[in-house]
PDB file of C-alpha atoms and ligand atoms in Angstrom:
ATOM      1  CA  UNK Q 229      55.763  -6.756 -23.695  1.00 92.00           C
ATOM      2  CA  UNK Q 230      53.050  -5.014 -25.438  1.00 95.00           C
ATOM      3  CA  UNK Q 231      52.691  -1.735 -23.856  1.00 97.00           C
ATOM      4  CA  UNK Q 232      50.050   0.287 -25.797  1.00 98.00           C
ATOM      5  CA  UNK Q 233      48.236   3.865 -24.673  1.00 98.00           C
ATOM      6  CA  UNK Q 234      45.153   3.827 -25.899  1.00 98.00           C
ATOM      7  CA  UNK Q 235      44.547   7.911 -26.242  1.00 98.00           C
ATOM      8  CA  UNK Q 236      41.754  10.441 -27.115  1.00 98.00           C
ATOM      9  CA  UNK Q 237      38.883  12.298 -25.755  1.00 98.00           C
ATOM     10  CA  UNK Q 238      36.031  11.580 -23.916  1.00 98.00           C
ATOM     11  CA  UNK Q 239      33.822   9.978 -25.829  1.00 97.00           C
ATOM     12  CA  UNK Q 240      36.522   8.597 -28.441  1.00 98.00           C
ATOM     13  CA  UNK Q 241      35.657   4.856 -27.769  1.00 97.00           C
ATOM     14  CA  UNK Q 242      38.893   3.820 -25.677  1.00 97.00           C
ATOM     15  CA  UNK Q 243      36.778   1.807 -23.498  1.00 96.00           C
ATOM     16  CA  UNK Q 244      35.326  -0.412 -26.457  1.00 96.00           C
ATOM     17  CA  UNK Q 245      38.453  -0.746 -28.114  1.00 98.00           C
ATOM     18  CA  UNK Q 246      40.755  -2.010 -25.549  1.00 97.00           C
ATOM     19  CA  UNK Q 247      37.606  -4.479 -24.643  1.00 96.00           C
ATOM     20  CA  UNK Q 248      38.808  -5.773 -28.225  1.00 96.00           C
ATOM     21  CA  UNK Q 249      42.352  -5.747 -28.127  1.00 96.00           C
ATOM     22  CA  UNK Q 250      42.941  -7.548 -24.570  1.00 96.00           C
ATOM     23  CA  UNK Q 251      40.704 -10.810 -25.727  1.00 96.00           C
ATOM     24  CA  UNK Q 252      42.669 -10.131 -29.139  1.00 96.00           C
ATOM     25  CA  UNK Q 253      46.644  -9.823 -27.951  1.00 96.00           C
ATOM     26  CA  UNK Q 254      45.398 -11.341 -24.579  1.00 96.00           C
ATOM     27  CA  UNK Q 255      46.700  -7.909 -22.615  1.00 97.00           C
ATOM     28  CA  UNK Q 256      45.971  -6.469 -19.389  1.00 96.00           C
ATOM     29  CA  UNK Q 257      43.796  -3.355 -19.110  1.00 97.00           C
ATOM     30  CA  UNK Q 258      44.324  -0.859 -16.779  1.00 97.00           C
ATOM     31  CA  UNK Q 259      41.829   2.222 -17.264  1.00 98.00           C
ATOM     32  CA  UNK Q 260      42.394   5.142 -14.340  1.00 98.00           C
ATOM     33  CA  UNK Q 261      38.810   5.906 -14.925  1.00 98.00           C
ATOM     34  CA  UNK Q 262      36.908   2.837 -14.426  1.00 97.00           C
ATOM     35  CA  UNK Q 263      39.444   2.284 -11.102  1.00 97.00           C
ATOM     36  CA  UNK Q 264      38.367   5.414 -10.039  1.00 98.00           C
ATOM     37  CA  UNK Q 265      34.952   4.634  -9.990  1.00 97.00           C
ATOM     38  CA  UNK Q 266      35.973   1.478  -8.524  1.00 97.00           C
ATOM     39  CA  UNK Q 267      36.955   3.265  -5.719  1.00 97.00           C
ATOM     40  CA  UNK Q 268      33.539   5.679  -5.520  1.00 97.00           C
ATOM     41  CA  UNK Q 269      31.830   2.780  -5.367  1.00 97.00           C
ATOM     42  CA  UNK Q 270      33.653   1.340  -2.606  1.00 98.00           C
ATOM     43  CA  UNK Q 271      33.101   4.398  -0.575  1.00 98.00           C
ATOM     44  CA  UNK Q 272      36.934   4.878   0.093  1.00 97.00           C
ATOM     45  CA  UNK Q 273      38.316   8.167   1.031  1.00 97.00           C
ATOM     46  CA  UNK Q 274      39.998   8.005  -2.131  1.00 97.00           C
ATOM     47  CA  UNK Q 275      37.029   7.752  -4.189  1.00 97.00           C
ATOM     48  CA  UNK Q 276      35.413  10.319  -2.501  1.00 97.00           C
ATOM     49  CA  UNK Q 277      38.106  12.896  -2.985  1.00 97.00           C
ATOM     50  CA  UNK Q 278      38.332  11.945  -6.490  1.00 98.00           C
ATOM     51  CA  UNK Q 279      34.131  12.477  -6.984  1.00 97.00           C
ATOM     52  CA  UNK Q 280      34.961  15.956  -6.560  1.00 97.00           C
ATOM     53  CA  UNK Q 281      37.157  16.425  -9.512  1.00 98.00           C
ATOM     54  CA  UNK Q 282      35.279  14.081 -11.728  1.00 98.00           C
ATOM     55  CA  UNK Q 283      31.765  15.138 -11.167  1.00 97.00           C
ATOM     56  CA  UNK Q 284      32.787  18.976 -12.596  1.00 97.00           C
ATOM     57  CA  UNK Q 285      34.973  16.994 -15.117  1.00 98.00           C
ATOM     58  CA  UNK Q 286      37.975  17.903 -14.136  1.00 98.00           C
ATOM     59  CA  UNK Q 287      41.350  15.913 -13.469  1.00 98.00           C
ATOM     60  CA  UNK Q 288      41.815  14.059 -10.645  1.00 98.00           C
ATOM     61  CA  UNK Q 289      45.166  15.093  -9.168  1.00 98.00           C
ATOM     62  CA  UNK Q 290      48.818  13.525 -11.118  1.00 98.00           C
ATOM     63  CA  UNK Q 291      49.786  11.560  -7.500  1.00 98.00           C
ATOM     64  CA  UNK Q 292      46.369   9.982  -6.903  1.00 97.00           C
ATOM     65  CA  UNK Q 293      46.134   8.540 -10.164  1.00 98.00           C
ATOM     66  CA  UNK Q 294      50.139   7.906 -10.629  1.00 98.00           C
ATOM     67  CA  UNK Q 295      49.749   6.054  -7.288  1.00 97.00           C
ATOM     68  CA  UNK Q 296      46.980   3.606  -8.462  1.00 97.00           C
ATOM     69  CA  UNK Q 297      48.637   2.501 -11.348  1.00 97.00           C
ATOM     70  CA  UNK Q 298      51.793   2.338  -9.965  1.00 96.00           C
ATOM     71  CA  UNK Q 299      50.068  -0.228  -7.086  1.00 94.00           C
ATOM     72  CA  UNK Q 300      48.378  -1.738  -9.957  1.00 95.00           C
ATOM     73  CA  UNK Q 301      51.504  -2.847 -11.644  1.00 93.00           C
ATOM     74  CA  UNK Q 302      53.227  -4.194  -8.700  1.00 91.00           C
ATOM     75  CA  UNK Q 303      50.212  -6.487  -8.517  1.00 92.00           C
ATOM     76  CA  UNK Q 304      50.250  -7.677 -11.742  1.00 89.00           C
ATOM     77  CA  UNK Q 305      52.762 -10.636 -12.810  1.00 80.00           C
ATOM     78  CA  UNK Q 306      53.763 -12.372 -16.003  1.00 85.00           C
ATOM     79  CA  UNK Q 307      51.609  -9.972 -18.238  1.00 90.00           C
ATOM     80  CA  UNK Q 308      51.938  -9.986 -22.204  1.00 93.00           C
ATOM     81  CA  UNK Q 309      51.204  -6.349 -22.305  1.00 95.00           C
ATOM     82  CA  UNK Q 310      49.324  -3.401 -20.912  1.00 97.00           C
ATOM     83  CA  UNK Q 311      46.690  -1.237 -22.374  1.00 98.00           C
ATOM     84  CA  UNK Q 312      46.793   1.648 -20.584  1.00 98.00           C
ATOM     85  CA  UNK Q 313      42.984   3.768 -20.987  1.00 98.00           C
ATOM     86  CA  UNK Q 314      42.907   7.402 -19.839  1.00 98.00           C
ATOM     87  CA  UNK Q 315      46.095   7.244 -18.584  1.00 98.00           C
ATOM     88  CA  UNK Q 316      48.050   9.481 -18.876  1.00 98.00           C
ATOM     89  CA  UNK Q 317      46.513  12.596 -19.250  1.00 98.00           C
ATOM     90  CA  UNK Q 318      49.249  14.920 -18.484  1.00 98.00           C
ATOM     91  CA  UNK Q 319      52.873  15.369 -19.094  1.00 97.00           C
ATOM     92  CA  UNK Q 320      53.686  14.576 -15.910  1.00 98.00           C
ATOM     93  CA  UNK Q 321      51.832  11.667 -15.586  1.00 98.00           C
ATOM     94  CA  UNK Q 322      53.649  10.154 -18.539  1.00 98.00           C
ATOM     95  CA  UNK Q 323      56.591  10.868 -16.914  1.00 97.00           C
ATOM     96  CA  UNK Q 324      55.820   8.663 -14.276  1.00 97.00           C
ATOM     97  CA  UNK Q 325      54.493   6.295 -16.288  1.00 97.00           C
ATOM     98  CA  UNK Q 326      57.958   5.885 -18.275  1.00 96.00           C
ATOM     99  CA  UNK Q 327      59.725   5.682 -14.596  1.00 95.00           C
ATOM    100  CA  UNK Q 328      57.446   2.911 -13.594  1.00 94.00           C
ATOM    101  CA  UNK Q 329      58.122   0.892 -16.963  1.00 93.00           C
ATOM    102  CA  UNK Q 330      61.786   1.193 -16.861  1.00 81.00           C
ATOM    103  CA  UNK Q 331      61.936  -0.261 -13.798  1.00 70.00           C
ATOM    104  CA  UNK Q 332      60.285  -2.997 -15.643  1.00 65.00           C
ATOM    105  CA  UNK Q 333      62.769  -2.760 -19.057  1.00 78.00           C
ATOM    106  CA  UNK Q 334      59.266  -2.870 -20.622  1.00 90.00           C
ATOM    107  CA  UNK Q 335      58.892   1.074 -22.151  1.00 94.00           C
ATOM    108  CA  UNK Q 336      55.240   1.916 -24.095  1.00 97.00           C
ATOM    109  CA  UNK Q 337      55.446   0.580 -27.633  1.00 96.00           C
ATOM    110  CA  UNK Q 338      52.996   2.977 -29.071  1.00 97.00           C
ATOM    111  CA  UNK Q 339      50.242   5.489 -28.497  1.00 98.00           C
ATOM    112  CA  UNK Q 340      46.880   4.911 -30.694  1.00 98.00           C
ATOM    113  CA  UNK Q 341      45.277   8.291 -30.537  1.00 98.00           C
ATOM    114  CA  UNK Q 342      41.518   7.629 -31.965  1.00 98.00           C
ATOM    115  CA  UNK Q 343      40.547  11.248 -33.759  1.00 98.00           C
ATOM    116  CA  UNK Q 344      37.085  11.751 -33.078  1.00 98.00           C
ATOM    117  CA  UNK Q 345      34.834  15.251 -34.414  1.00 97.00           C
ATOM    118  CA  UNK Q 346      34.181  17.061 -31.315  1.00 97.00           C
ATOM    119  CA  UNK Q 347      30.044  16.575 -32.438  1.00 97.00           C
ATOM    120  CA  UNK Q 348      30.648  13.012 -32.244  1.00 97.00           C
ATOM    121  CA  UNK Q 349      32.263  13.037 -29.479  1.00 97.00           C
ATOM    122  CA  UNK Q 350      29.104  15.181 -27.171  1.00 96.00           C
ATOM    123  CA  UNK Q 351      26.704  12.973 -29.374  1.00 96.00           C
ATOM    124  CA  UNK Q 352      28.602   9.107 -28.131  1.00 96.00           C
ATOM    125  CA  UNK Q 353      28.621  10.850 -24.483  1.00 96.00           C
ATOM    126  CA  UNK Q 354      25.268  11.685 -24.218  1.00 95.00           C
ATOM    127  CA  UNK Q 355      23.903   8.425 -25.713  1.00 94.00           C
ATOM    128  CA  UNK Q 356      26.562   6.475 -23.464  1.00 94.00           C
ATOM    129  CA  UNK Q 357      24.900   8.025 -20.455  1.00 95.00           C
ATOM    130  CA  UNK Q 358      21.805   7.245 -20.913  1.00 94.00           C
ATOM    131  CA  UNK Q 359      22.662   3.716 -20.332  1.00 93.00           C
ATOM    132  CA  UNK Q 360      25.299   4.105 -17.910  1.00 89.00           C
ATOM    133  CA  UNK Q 361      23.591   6.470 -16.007  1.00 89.00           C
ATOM    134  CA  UNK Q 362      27.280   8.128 -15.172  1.00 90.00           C
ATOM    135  CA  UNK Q 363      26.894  11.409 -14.032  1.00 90.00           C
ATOM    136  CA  UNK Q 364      29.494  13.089 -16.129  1.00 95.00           C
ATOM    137  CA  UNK Q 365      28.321  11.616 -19.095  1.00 95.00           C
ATOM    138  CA  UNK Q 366      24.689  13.735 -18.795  1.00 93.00           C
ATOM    139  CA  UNK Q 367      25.445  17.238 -17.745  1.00 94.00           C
ATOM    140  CA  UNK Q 368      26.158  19.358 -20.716  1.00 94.00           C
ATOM    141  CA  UNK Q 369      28.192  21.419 -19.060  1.00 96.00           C
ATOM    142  CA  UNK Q 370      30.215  18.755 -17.920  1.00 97.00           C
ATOM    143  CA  UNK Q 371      30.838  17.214 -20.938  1.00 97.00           C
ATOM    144  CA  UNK Q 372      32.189  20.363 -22.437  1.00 97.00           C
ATOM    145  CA  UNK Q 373      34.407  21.094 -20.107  1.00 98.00           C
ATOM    146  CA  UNK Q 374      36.303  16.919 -20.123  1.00 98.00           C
ATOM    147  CA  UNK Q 375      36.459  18.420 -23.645  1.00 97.00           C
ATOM    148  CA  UNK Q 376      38.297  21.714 -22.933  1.00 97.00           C
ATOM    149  CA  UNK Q 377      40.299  19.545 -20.070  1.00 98.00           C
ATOM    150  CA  UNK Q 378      41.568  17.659 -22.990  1.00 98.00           C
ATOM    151  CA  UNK Q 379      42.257  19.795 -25.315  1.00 97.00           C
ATOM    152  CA  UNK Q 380      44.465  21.523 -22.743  1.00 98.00           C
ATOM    153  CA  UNK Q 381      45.808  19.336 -20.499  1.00 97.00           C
ATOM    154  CA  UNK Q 382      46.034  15.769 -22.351  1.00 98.00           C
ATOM    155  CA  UNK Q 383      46.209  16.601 -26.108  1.00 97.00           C
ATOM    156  CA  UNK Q 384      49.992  18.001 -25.584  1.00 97.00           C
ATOM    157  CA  UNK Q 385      50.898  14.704 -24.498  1.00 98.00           C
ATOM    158  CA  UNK Q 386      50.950  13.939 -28.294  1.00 98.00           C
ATOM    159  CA  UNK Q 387      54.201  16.036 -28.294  1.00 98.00           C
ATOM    160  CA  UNK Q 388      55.604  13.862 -25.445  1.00 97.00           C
ATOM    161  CA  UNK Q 389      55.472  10.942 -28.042  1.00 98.00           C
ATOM    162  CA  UNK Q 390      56.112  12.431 -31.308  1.00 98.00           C
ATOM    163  CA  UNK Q 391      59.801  12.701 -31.247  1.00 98.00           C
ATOM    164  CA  UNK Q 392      59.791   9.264 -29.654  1.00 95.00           C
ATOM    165  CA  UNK Q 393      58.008   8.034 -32.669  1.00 97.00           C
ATOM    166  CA  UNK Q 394      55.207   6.265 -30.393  1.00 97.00           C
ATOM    167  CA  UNK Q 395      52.598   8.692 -31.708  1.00 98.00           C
ATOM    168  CA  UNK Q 396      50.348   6.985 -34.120  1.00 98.00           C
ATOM    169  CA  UNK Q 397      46.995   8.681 -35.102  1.00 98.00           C
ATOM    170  CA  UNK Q 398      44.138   6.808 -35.750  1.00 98.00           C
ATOM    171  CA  UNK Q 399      40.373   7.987 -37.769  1.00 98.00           C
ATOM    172  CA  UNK Q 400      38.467   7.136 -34.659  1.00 98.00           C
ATOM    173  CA  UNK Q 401      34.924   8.279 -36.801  1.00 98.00           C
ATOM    174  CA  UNK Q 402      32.687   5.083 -38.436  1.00 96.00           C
ATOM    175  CA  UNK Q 403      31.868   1.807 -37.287  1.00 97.00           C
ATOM    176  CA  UNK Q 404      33.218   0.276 -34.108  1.00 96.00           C
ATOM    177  CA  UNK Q 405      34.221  -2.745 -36.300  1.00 97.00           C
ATOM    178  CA  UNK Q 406      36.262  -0.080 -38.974  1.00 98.00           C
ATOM    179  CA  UNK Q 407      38.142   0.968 -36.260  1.00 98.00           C
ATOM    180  CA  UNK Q 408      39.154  -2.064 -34.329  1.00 98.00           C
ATOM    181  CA  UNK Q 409      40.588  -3.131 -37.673  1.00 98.00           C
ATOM    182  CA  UNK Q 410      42.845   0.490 -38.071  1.00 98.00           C
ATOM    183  CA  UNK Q 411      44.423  -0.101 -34.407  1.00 98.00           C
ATOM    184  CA  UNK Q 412      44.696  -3.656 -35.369  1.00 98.00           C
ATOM    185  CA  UNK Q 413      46.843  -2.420 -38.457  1.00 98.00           C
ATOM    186  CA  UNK Q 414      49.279  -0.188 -36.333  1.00 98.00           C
ATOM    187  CA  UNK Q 415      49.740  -2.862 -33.460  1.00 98.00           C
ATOM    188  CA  UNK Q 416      50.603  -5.287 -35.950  1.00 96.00           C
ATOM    189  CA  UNK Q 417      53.625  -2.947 -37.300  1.00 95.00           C
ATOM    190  CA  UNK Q 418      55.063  -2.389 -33.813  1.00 94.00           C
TER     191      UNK Q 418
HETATM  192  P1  AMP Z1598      37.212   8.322 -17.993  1.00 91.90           P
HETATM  193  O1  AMP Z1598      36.456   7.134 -17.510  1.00 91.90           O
HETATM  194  O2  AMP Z1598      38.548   7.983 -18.558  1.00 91.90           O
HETATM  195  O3  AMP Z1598      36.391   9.172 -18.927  1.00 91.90           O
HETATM  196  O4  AMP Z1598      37.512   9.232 -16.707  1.00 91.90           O
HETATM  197  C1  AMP Z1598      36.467   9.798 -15.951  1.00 91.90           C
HETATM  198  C2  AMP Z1598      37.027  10.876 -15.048  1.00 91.90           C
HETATM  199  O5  AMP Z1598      37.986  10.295 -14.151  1.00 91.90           O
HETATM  200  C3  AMP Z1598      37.793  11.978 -15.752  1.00 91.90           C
HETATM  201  O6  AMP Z1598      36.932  13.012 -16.224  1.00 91.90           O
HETATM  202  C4  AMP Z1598      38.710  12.472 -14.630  1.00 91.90           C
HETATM  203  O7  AMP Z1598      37.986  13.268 -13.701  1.00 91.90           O
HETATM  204  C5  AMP Z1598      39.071  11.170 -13.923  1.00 91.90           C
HETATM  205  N1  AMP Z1598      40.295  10.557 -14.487  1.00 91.90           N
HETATM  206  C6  AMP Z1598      40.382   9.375 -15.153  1.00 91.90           C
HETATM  207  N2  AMP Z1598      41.649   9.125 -15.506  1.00 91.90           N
HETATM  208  C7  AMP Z1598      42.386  10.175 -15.079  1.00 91.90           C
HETATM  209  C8  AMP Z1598      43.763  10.517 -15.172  1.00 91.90           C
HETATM  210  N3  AMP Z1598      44.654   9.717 -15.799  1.00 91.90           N
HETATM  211  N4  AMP Z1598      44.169  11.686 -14.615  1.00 91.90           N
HETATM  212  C9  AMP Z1598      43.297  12.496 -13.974  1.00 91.90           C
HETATM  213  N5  AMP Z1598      41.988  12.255 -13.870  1.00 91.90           N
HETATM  214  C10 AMP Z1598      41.521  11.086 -14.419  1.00 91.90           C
END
């Protein structure tokens, strides 16, 4: 199975891509943010403790998210492959992530980690929530501190893979088009 993480920073286009790559390598994508919001929307008691966190752009906790995708996968049958989009974004949670897959015999294949200019990145948010009207997409304070969240919390996840020689780091800057074609290259060398 093609098991990809599809890694970066707010703002780094993770979204867009994977819309690409599951019509291209016909995969399944499982995004922790856009299943949280799921959840908001529904008005469970889920979603609302998770609005907390994600309004001041923080993380939502390792065993809420952990336990979605965990469900998620039990759900799913005869899959080619997983993208997996904002998940994880901690150590831990990539612990879990490997337990879950090895139950499977299906381990993550690679992580694409798009490297975006931290300009860029406030400059894509802003614009993106204009349109989506998200909350945390508008508040400048917010959107510096997903950044910071990052930067702490997910970005040493790029030493969980390293030394597993899944880490694969990708220009994430110029046309959406440019890029598709650079994960394209990687994923075709896996
Ligand atoms: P995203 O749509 O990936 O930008 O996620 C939006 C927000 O959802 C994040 O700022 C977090 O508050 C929360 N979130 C999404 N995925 C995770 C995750 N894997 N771990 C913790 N919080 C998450």
């Amino acid at each position: 199975m093609l098991n990809l993480v599809l890694f970066g920073p707010p703002g780094a286009g993770k979204g867009t891509q994977a819309g690409f790559l599951i019509e291209k390598y016909n995969l399944i994508h499982l995004s922790t943010g856009d299943l949280l919001r799921s959840e908001i929307n529904a008005g469970t008691k889920l979603g609302l403790e998770a609005k907390s966190y994600m309004d001041k752009g923080e993380l939502v906790p390792d065993e809420v998210v952990i336990g979605m995708i965990k469900s998620k996968l039990e759900t799913v049958k005869d899959a080619k492959g997983f993208i997996f989009d904002g998940f994880p974004r901690t150590v831990d949670q990539a612990k879990a992530l490997d337990n879950l897959l090895d139950g499977n015999k299906t381990p993550v294949l690679g992580m694409l980690s798009l490297e975006v200019e931290k300009q860029e990145l406030i400059d894509r948010l802003v614009s993106r929530g204009k349109v989506s009207g998200r909350a945390d997409d508008q508040d400048p304070t917010v959107i510096e501190n997903r950044i910071n969240v990052y930067n702490q919390k997910t970005l040493p996840l790029i030493e969980y893979y390293r030394p597993l020689g899944k880490h694969f780091g990708i220009n994430g800057m110029g046309s959406i088009e440019d890029i598709a074609l650079r994960l394209k290259e990687v994923i075709e060398k896996l």
